[in-house]
Amino acid sequence: MSIVSDEKQRGPGGSRKDDLRPSSAFRAMGRSLALLALAPVEVLLLTILVIVISLLSVGVGVFLVPAVVIAARGAMNIQRRCARDWSGVEIGDPYLSIRGTGPGAKSWLQRTMGILSDPATWRDLLWMLVNPVVGVLILVLPLAVFAYGLFGVIMPFLWEPIVDAGGNDWYLLVHVNNRGTALTAAVLGVPLMLMGYLMGPAMLRVHARFAHSLLGPTEMARKVHHLTATRSDAVNTSAAELRRIERDLHDGAQARLVAMGMNLGVAERLLGKDPEAARTILADTRTASAKALNELRDLVRGIHPPVLADRGLADAVRALGMDSPLRVAVNAELPSRPEAPVESAMYFAISEALTNAAKHGSSRNVTVDVWYSEGTLRAQVTDDGTGGADPAKGTGLRGLERRLATFDGVLALTSPVGGPTTLTMELPCVLSSPKTSSSSGTA
């Protein structure tokens, strides 16, 4: 979950340090040649796609368009993988899910119409139209400069046959007609070779960014994908929460209330015959009622803690610290109250972070900082545990990330082996209530 800044990999002038390695530059030229080989394939696919789309009017295109588009998307995915693996430019999948996967003409029609209504299909078509011109120029430029520089370097060996054959005897601004001018051309060719050599990796990245501009998902598509994913997470989380509440009620307070009703019935029958036994049953019932009340309070606290609703996030987090088995220092600076859903999401995220620190981190001391700046509610939980936390090893951190993502929040984790572990959570929000909530101390 950590991000390494690309600036660390750049040398003076913004070029990557790896670009100066001979293997890297020559590898970039080879990769440029491989991408150039894709251009004719894309032209062929574009031609076929235009033909099959024109056949929609006679019905045949309904069955041909999906196959050709799938082949074209395969070629586009090769471009995306090359941009990612060779230039570090990640290009997400922009395609909508294909409808109508069943048999029958109706499903074929739905599939074709779904493909043609996908904006990514037309962006692929635009790429296949533009890349053979613009993309090829980007990739050919360093190769052409390098080749022309090489031509100048070997000019001392070629100028006589060229002049004797009546060919072009000019190299840049030098009229090559004797050995001296040929040597001048060779001297001019060296920097051109070096320029083409250094341009290779840079132009390969330019081509990758050009591919990203057309083959990547649009901003709207990214938002739709994000909203779809977070909506699904919110629905699943709500369903799981409802099941938890139902289970806790059924197994806890409800069972105690049923037992209390039965005990009261027994005590009523024994009241005239054996008052002492009835008194014992009533005492047990009173104890059970206190336990049921505590369970209901715990259940309500798990849904929305009263301290959070009454006193705000800072005091609610301080209460969490007091209940934690760890030594928790809370520092909160909130000029006013965030929106209630955001406040609740941050509270439960901090609660989960403290629980993880107590269960898995071998921690003794935890520091919780909560503050608001630049339209964002932020919280940072730092423990002195053994570190090594990894989201791939469990669902706790991923659950936290999904909870925050529902509100367009982000989660950042720093947990080197040996500690400490720092969990930073951010939720964009506005402060709605004029109440002031600030707290600092150790629980």
Coordinates of C-alpha atoms in Angstrom, one line a residue:
M1 CA 0.0 0.0 0.0
S2 CA 3.0 2.2 0.0
I3 CA 3.9 4.4 -3.1
V4 CA 7.5 5.1 -4.0
S5 CA 7.9 8.5 -5.6
D6 CA 9.0 8.4 -9.3
E7 CA 11.2 11.4 -8.6
K8 CA 13.7 9.2 -6.8
Q9 CA 14.3 7.3 -10.0
R10 CA 14.9 10.4 -12.0
G11 CA 18.3 12.0 -12.7
P12 CA 19.1 15.6 -13.6
G13 CA 16.7 17.1 -16.1
G14 CA 13.9 14.7 -15.3
S15 CA 15.4 11.6 -17.1
R16 CA 15.3 8.2 -15.5
K17 CA 18.7 7.0 -14.1
D18 CA 18.0 3.6 -15.8
D19 CA 17.7 5.3 -19.2
L20 CA 21.5 5.9 -19.2
R21 CA 22.3 2.2 -19.1
P22 CA 23.2 0.8 -22.5
S23 CA 21.0 -2.3 -21.9
S24 CA 18.0 0.0 -21.1
A25 CA 18.4 2.2 -24.2
F26 CA 18.8 -0.6 -26.6
R27 CA 16.0 -2.6 -25.0
A28 CA 13.8 0.5 -25.5
M29 CA 14.6 0.4 -29.2
G30 CA 13.7 -3.2 -29.4
R31 CA 10.5 -2.6 -27.6
S32 CA 9.7 0.3 -30.0
L33 CA 10.2 -2.1 -32.9
A34 CA 7.8 -4.6 -31.3
L35 CA 5.1 -1.9 -30.8
L36 CA 5.7 -0.8 -34.4
A37 CA 4.8 -4.3 -35.5
L38 CA 1.4 -4.0 -33.8
A39 CA 0.5 -1.0 -36.0
P40 CA -0.3 -3.0 -39.2
V41 CA -2.3 -5.4 -37.1
E42 CA -4.4 -2.5 -35.7
V43 CA -4.9 -1.2 -39.3
L44 CA -6.2 -4.6 -40.4
L45 CA -8.5 -4.9 -37.4
L46 CA -9.8 -1.4 -38.0
T47 CA -10.6 -2.2 -41.6
I48 CA -12.3 -5.4 -40.7
L49 CA -14.3 -3.7 -37.9
V50 CA -15.5 -1.0 -40.2
I51 CA -16.6 -3.6 -42.7
V52 CA -18.5 -5.7 -40.2
I53 CA -20.2 -2.6 -38.7
S54 CA -21.4 -1.7 -42.1
L55 CA -22.9 -5.2 -42.4
L56 CA -25.2 -4.5 -39.5
S57 CA -27.8 -3.2 -41.9
V58 CA -28.1 -6.7 -43.5
G59 CA -28.1 -8.5 -40.2
V60 CA -24.8 -10.4 -40.7
G61 CA -22.9 -7.8 -38.7
V62 CA -24.8 -8.7 -35.5
F63 CA -22.9 -12.0 -35.4
L64 CA -19.5 -10.7 -36.6
V65 CA -19.1 -7.5 -34.6
P66 CA -18.6 -9.2 -31.2
A67 CA -15.8 -11.5 -32.5
V68 CA -13.9 -8.7 -34.2
V69 CA -14.3 -6.4 -31.2
I70 CA -13.0 -9.1 -28.9
A71 CA -10.0 -9.5 -31.2
A72 CA -9.4 -5.8 -31.2
R73 CA -9.7 -5.6 -27.4
G74 CA -7.0 -8.3 -27.2
A75 CA -4.7 -6.1 -29.3
M76 CA -5.5 -3.1 -27.1
N77 CA -4.8 -5.2 -24.0
I78 CA -1.3 -6.0 -25.4
Q79 CA -0.8 -2.2 -25.7
R80 CA -1.9 -1.8 -22.1
R81 CA 0.4 -4.5 -20.8
C82 CA 3.4 -3.1 -22.7
A83 CA 2.7 0.4 -21.3
R84 CA 2.6 -1.1 -17.8
D85 CA 5.5 -3.5 -18.0
W86 CA 7.8 -1.4 -20.1
S87 CA 7.1 2.2 -19.0
G88 CA 5.3 1.8 -15.7
V89 CA 2.1 3.5 -17.0
E90 CA -0.9 1.6 -15.5
I91 CA -3.9 1.6 -17.9
G92 CA -7.0 0.3 -16.3
D93 CA -9.7 -1.9 -17.9
P94 CA -12.2 0.6 -19.4
Y95 CA -14.7 -1.9 -20.8
L96 CA -18.3 -2.4 -19.5
S97 CA -19.5 -6.0 -18.9
I98 CA -20.8 -7.7 -22.0
R99 CA -24.6 -8.4 -21.9
G100 CA -26.4 -11.2 -23.6
T101 CA -24.1 -14.1 -23.2
G102 CA -26.7 -16.7 -23.8
P103 CA -27.7 -18.5 -27.1
G104 CA -30.2 -17.1 -29.6
A105 CA -30.5 -14.2 -31.9
K106 CA -31.8 -11.9 -29.2
S107 CA -28.7 -12.5 -27.0
W108 CA -26.5 -11.8 -30.0
L109 CA -28.3 -8.6 -30.7
Q110 CA -28.0 -7.5 -27.0
R111 CA -24.3 -8.4 -27.0
T112 CA -23.6 -6.4 -30.2
M113 CA -25.6 -3.4 -29.0
G114 CA -23.9 -3.5 -25.6
I115 CA -20.5 -3.6 -27.3
L116 CA -21.3 -0.7 -29.6
S117 CA -22.8 1.4 -26.8
D118 CA -19.6 1.0 -24.8
P119 CA -17.6 4.3 -25.1
A120 CA -14.4 2.2 -24.8
T121 CA -15.2 0.5 -28.1
W122 CA -15.1 3.7 -30.0
R123 CA -12.0 4.9 -28.1
D124 CA -10.3 1.7 -29.3
L125 CA -11.4 2.4 -32.8
L126 CA -10.0 5.9 -32.5
W127 CA -6.7 4.5 -31.2
M128 CA -6.5 2.1 -34.2
L129 CA -7.1 5.1 -36.5
V130 CA -4.6 7.5 -34.8
N131 CA -1.8 5.2 -33.6
P132 CA -0.6 4.1 -37.0
V133 CA 0.2 7.8 -37.7
V134 CA 0.9 9.6 -34.4
G135 CA 2.1 6.6 -32.4
V136 CA 4.3 5.4 -35.2
L137 CA 5.9 8.8 -35.5
I138 CA 6.6 8.8 -31.7
L139 CA 8.3 5.4 -31.9
V140 CA 10.1 5.9 -35.2
L141 CA 11.7 9.2 -34.2
P142 CA 14.5 7.9 -31.9
L143 CA 15.1 5.0 -34.3
A144 CA 15.4 7.4 -37.2
V145 CA 17.7 9.8 -35.4
F146 CA 19.9 6.9 -34.3
A147 CA 20.0 5.4 -37.8
Y148 CA 20.8 8.8 -39.4
G149 CA 23.6 9.3 -36.9
L150 CA 24.9 5.9 -37.6
F151 CA 24.8 6.7 -41.3
G152 CA 26.9 9.8 -40.7
V153 CA 29.4 7.8 -38.6
I154 CA 30.0 5.3 -41.5
M155 CA 30.0 8.1 -44.1
P156 CA 33.8 7.8 -44.6
F157 CA 33.3 4.3 -46.0
L158 CA 30.2 5.2 -48.1
W159 CA 30.7 8.6 -49.6
E160 CA 32.6 7.5 -52.7
P161 CA 30.1 4.9 -53.8
I162 CA 27.2 7.3 -53.1
V163 CA 28.8 10.1 -55.1
D164 CA 29.8 7.8 -58.0
A165 CA 26.2 6.5 -58.2
G166 CA 24.9 10.1 -58.3
G167 CA 23.2 9.9 -55.0
N168 CA 22.7 12.5 -52.4
D169 CA 26.1 13.8 -51.3
W170 CA 24.8 16.1 -48.4
Y171 CA 24.7 15.2 -44.7
L172 CA 22.9 17.8 -42.7
L173 CA 24.6 21.0 -43.9
V174 CA 27.8 19.4 -45.0
H175 CA 28.5 18.8 -48.7
V176 CA 30.2 15.4 -48.7
N177 CA 32.5 15.2 -51.7
N178 CA 35.9 14.3 -50.3
R179 CA 37.4 12.4 -47.3
G180 CA 37.6 15.5 -45.1
T181 CA 33.9 16.3 -45.4
A182 CA 33.1 12.6 -44.9
L183 CA 35.0 12.8 -41.6
T184 CA 33.1 15.9 -40.7
A185 CA 29.8 14.0 -41.3
A186 CA 31.1 11.2 -39.1
V187 CA 31.8 13.7 -36.3
L188 CA 28.3 15.1 -36.7
G189 CA 26.8 11.6 -36.6
V190 CA 28.1 10.8 -33.2
P191 CA 25.9 13.2 -31.2
L192 CA 22.9 12.2 -33.4
M193 CA 23.5 8.6 -32.5
L194 CA 23.7 9.6 -28.8
M195 CA 20.6 11.7 -29.1
G196 CA 18.6 8.8 -30.6
Y197 CA 20.1 6.5 -28.1
L198 CA 18.9 8.6 -25.2
M199 CA 15.5 9.4 -26.8
G200 CA 14.5 5.7 -27.0
P201 CA 13.2 5.2 -23.4
A202 CA 11.8 8.7 -23.1
M203 CA 9.7 8.3 -26.4
L204 CA 8.6 4.9 -25.3
R205 CA 7.1 6.5 -22.1
V206 CA 5.6 9.2 -24.3
H207 CA 3.9 6.5 -26.4
A208 CA 2.7 4.8 -23.2
R209 CA 1.1 8.1 -21.9
F210 CA -0.4 8.6 -25.4
A211 CA -1.9 5.1 -25.1
H212 CA -3.2 6.0 -21.6
S213 CA -5.0 9.0 -22.9
L214 CA -7.1 6.9 -25.4
L215 CA -7.1 3.4 -24.0
G216 CA -7.5 4.2 -20.3
P217 CA -10.9 4.5 -18.6
T218 CA -12.4 8.0 -18.7
E219 CA -12.9 9.9 -15.5
M220 CA -16.7 9.2 -15.6
A221 CA -16.0 5.5 -16.2
R222 CA -13.7 5.5 -13.1
K223 CA -16.3 7.2 -11.0
V224 CA -19.0 4.8 -12.2
H225 CA -16.7 1.8 -11.4
H226 CA -15.8 3.3 -8.0
L227 CA -19.4 4.1 -7.1
T228 CA -20.5 0.6 -8.2
A229 CA -17.9 -1.1 -6.1
T230 CA -18.5 1.1 -3.0
R231 CA -22.2 0.7 -3.3
S232 CA -21.8 -3.1 -3.4
D233 CA -19.5 -2.9 -0.3
A234 CA -22.0 -0.7 1.5
V235 CA -24.9 -3.0 0.7
N236 CA -22.9 -6.1 1.8
T237 CA -21.6 -4.3 5.0
S238 CA -25.2 -3.2 5.9
A239 CA -26.5 -6.8 5.3
A240 CA -23.7 -8.2 7.5
E241 CA -24.4 -5.7 10.2
L242 CA -28.2 -6.5 10.2
R243 CA -27.4 -10.2 10.4
R244 CA -25.0 -9.5 13.4
I245 CA -27.7 -7.4 15.2
E246 CA -30.3 -10.1 14.5
R247 CA -28.0 -12.8 15.8
D248 CA -27.0 -10.8 18.9
L249 CA -30.7 -10.1 19.7
H250 CA -31.7 -13.7 19.1
D251 CA -28.9 -15.3 21.1
G252 CA -28.6 -12.7 23.8
A253 CA -31.3 -10.3 25.0
Q254 CA -34.2 -12.1 23.4
A255 CA -33.2 -15.5 25.0
R256 CA -32.9 -13.8 28.4
L257 CA -36.3 -12.0 28.0
V258 CA -37.9 -15.4 27.1
A259 CA -36.3 -17.0 30.2
M260 CA -37.4 -14.1 32.3
G261 CA -41.0 -14.6 31.2
M262 CA -40.9 -18.3 32.0
N263 CA -39.3 -17.5 35.4
L264 CA -42.0 -15.0 36.2
G265 CA -44.7 -17.6 35.3
V266 CA -43.1 -20.1 37.7
A267 CA -42.7 -17.5 40.4
E268 CA -46.4 -16.6 40.1
R269 CA -47.4 -20.2 40.6
L270 CA -45.1 -20.7 43.6
L271 CA -46.0 -17.4 45.3
G272 CA -48.8 -19.0 47.3
K273 CA -47.2 -22.4 47.9
D274 CA -43.6 -21.6 48.4
P275 CA -42.8 -17.9 48.8
E276 CA -39.1 -18.5 49.5
A277 CA -38.6 -20.4 46.2
A278 CA -40.6 -17.6 44.4
R279 CA -38.4 -15.0 46.0
T280 CA -35.2 -16.9 44.8
I281 CA -36.6 -17.1 41.2
L282 CA -37.5 -13.3 41.3
A283 CA -34.0 -12.5 42.4
D284 CA -32.5 -14.6 39.5
T285 CA -35.0 -12.8 37.2
R286 CA -33.8 -9.4 38.4
T287 CA -30.2 -10.4 37.7
A288 CA -31.1 -11.7 34.2
S289 CA -32.9 -8.4 33.5
A290 CA -29.8 -6.5 34.4
K291 CA -27.7 -8.7 32.0
A292 CA -30.3 -8.3 29.3
L293 CA -30.2 -4.5 29.7
N294 CA -26.4 -4.5 29.5
E295 CA -26.5 -6.6 26.4
L296 CA -29.0 -4.2 24.8
R297 CA -26.7 -1.3 25.7
D298 CA -23.7 -3.1 24.2
L299 CA -25.8 -3.8 21.1
V300 CA -26.8 -0.1 20.8
R301 CA -23.2 1.0 21.4
G302 CA -22.2 -1.3 18.5
I303 CA -24.7 0.4 16.2
H304 CA -24.1 4.0 17.2
P305 CA -22.4 4.7 20.5
P306 CA -24.3 7.2 22.7
V307 CA -21.1 9.0 23.6
L308 CA -20.4 9.6 19.9
A309 CA -23.9 11.1 19.3
D310 CA -23.8 13.1 22.5
R311 CA -20.2 14.3 22.8
G312 CA -18.6 13.9 19.4
L313 CA -15.7 12.0 17.8
A314 CA -12.9 13.2 20.1
D315 CA -14.6 12.1 23.3
A316 CA -15.8 8.9 21.7
V317 CA -12.3 7.9 20.7
R318 CA -11.1 8.8 24.2
A319 CA -13.7 6.4 25.5
L320 CA -12.4 3.7 23.1
G321 CA -8.9 4.3 24.5
M322 CA -10.2 3.8 28.1
D323 CA -11.8 0.5 27.2
S324 CA -8.8 -0.8 25.3
P325 CA -6.3 -3.1 27.1
L326 CA -3.5 -1.0 25.7
R327 CA -2.2 2.3 26.9
V328 CA -3.8 4.7 24.4
A329 CA -2.9 8.4 24.1
V330 CA -5.5 10.4 22.2
N331 CA -4.8 13.8 20.6
A332 CA -7.8 15.4 18.9
E333 CA -8.2 18.8 17.4
L334 CA -11.6 19.3 15.7
P335 CA -13.0 22.8 15.4
S336 CA -16.5 21.4 15.1
R337 CA -18.5 18.2 14.4
P338 CA -18.2 16.3 11.0
E339 CA -21.3 15.0 9.3
A340 CA -22.8 12.1 11.3
P341 CA -22.2 9.3 8.8
V342 CA -18.6 10.4 8.3
E343 CA -18.1 10.7 12.1
S344 CA -19.5 7.2 12.6
A345 CA -17.3 5.7 9.8
M346 CA -14.2 7.2 11.3
Y347 CA -15.1 6.1 14.8
F348 CA -15.6 2.5 13.8
A349 CA -12.4 2.6 11.7
I350 CA -10.4 3.8 14.7
S351 CA -12.1 1.2 16.8
E352 CA -11.1 -1.6 14.4
A353 CA -7.5 -0.2 14.2
L354 CA -7.2 -0.4 18.0
T355 CA -8.7 -3.9 18.1
N356 CA -6.1 -5.0 15.5
A357 CA -3.3 -3.5 17.5
A358 CA -4.4 -5.3 20.6
K359 CA -5.0 -8.7 18.9
H360 CA -2.2 -8.9 16.3
G361 CA 0.5 -6.3 16.9
S362 CA 1.9 -7.3 20.3
S363 CA 1.6 -3.6 21.1
R364 CA 1.6 -1.9 24.5
N365 CA 1.3 1.8 23.6
V366 CA -0.9 3.4 20.9
T367 CA -1.2 7.0 19.9
V368 CA -4.3 8.2 18.1
D369 CA -4.3 11.6 16.4
V370 CA -7.5 13.1 15.0
W371 CA -7.6 16.4 13.2
Y372 CA -9.3 18.2 10.4
S373 CA -7.6 20.2 7.6
E374 CA -8.3 21.2 4.0
G375 CA -11.7 19.7 3.9
T376 CA -10.6 16.3 5.1
L377 CA -11.1 14.5 8.4
R378 CA -7.9 12.6 9.3
A379 CA -6.9 10.1 11.9
Q380 CA -3.6 8.4 12.5
V381 CA -3.1 5.3 14.7
T382 CA 0.4 4.4 15.6
D383 CA 1.4 1.5 17.8
D384 CA 4.8 0.2 19.1
G385 CA 4.1 -3.4 18.0
T386 CA 6.2 -5.8 15.9
G387 CA 5.0 -4.4 12.6
G388 CA 4.8 -6.5 9.4
A389 CA 1.1 -5.8 8.9
D390 CA 0.0 -6.9 5.4
P391 CA -3.5 -6.4 4.0
A392 CA -3.1 -9.6 2.0
K393 CA -2.8 -11.7 5.1
G394 CA -6.3 -10.9 6.5
T395 CA -9.6 -9.2 5.9
G396 CA -9.4 -6.6 8.7
L397 CA -7.4 -3.9 6.8
R398 CA -9.4 -4.6 3.6
G399 CA -12.6 -4.2 5.6
L400 CA -11.3 -0.9 6.9
E401 CA -10.4 0.2 3.4
R402 CA -13.9 -0.7 2.1
R403 CA -15.6 1.1 4.9
L404 CA -13.6 4.3 4.1
A405 CA -14.0 3.9 0.4
T406 CA -17.8 4.1 0.8
F407 CA -17.2 7.8 1.7
D408 CA -14.4 8.3 -0.9
G409 CA -11.9 7.9 1.9
V410 CA -8.4 6.4 1.7
L411 CA -6.3 4.2 3.9
A412 CA -2.5 4.3 4.0
L413 CA -0.4 1.7 5.9
T414 CA 3.3 1.9 7.0
S415 CA 4.3 -1.2 8.9
P416 CA 8.0 -2.3 8.5
V417 CA 9.0 -5.5 10.2
G418 CA 9.9 -4.7 13.8
G419 CA 7.5 -1.8 13.9
P420 CA 6.1 0.7 14.4
T421 CA 2.9 0.4 12.5
T422 CA 1.2 3.6 11.4
L423 CA -2.3 3.6 10.0
T424 CA -3.5 6.8 8.4
M425 CA -7.2 7.3 7.4
E426 CA -8.7 10.2 5.5
L427 CA -12.3 11.1 4.9
P428 CA -13.4 14.1 2.8
C429 CA -16.2 16.0 4.6
V430 CA -17.4 19.3 5.8
L431 CA -17.9 20.3 9.4
S432 CA -21.6 20.7 9.9
S433 CA -22.2 21.3 13.7
P434 CA -21.0 24.4 15.5
K435 CA -20.1 22.4 18.5
T436 CA -16.5 22.3 19.4
S437 CA -14.9 19.0 20.2
S438 CA -11.3 18.7 21.2
S439 CA -9.5 16.4 23.6
S440 CA -6.0 15.4 24.5
G441 CA -4.8 12.9 27.0
T442 CA -3.9 9.3 27.9
A443 CA -6.3 6.5 28.5

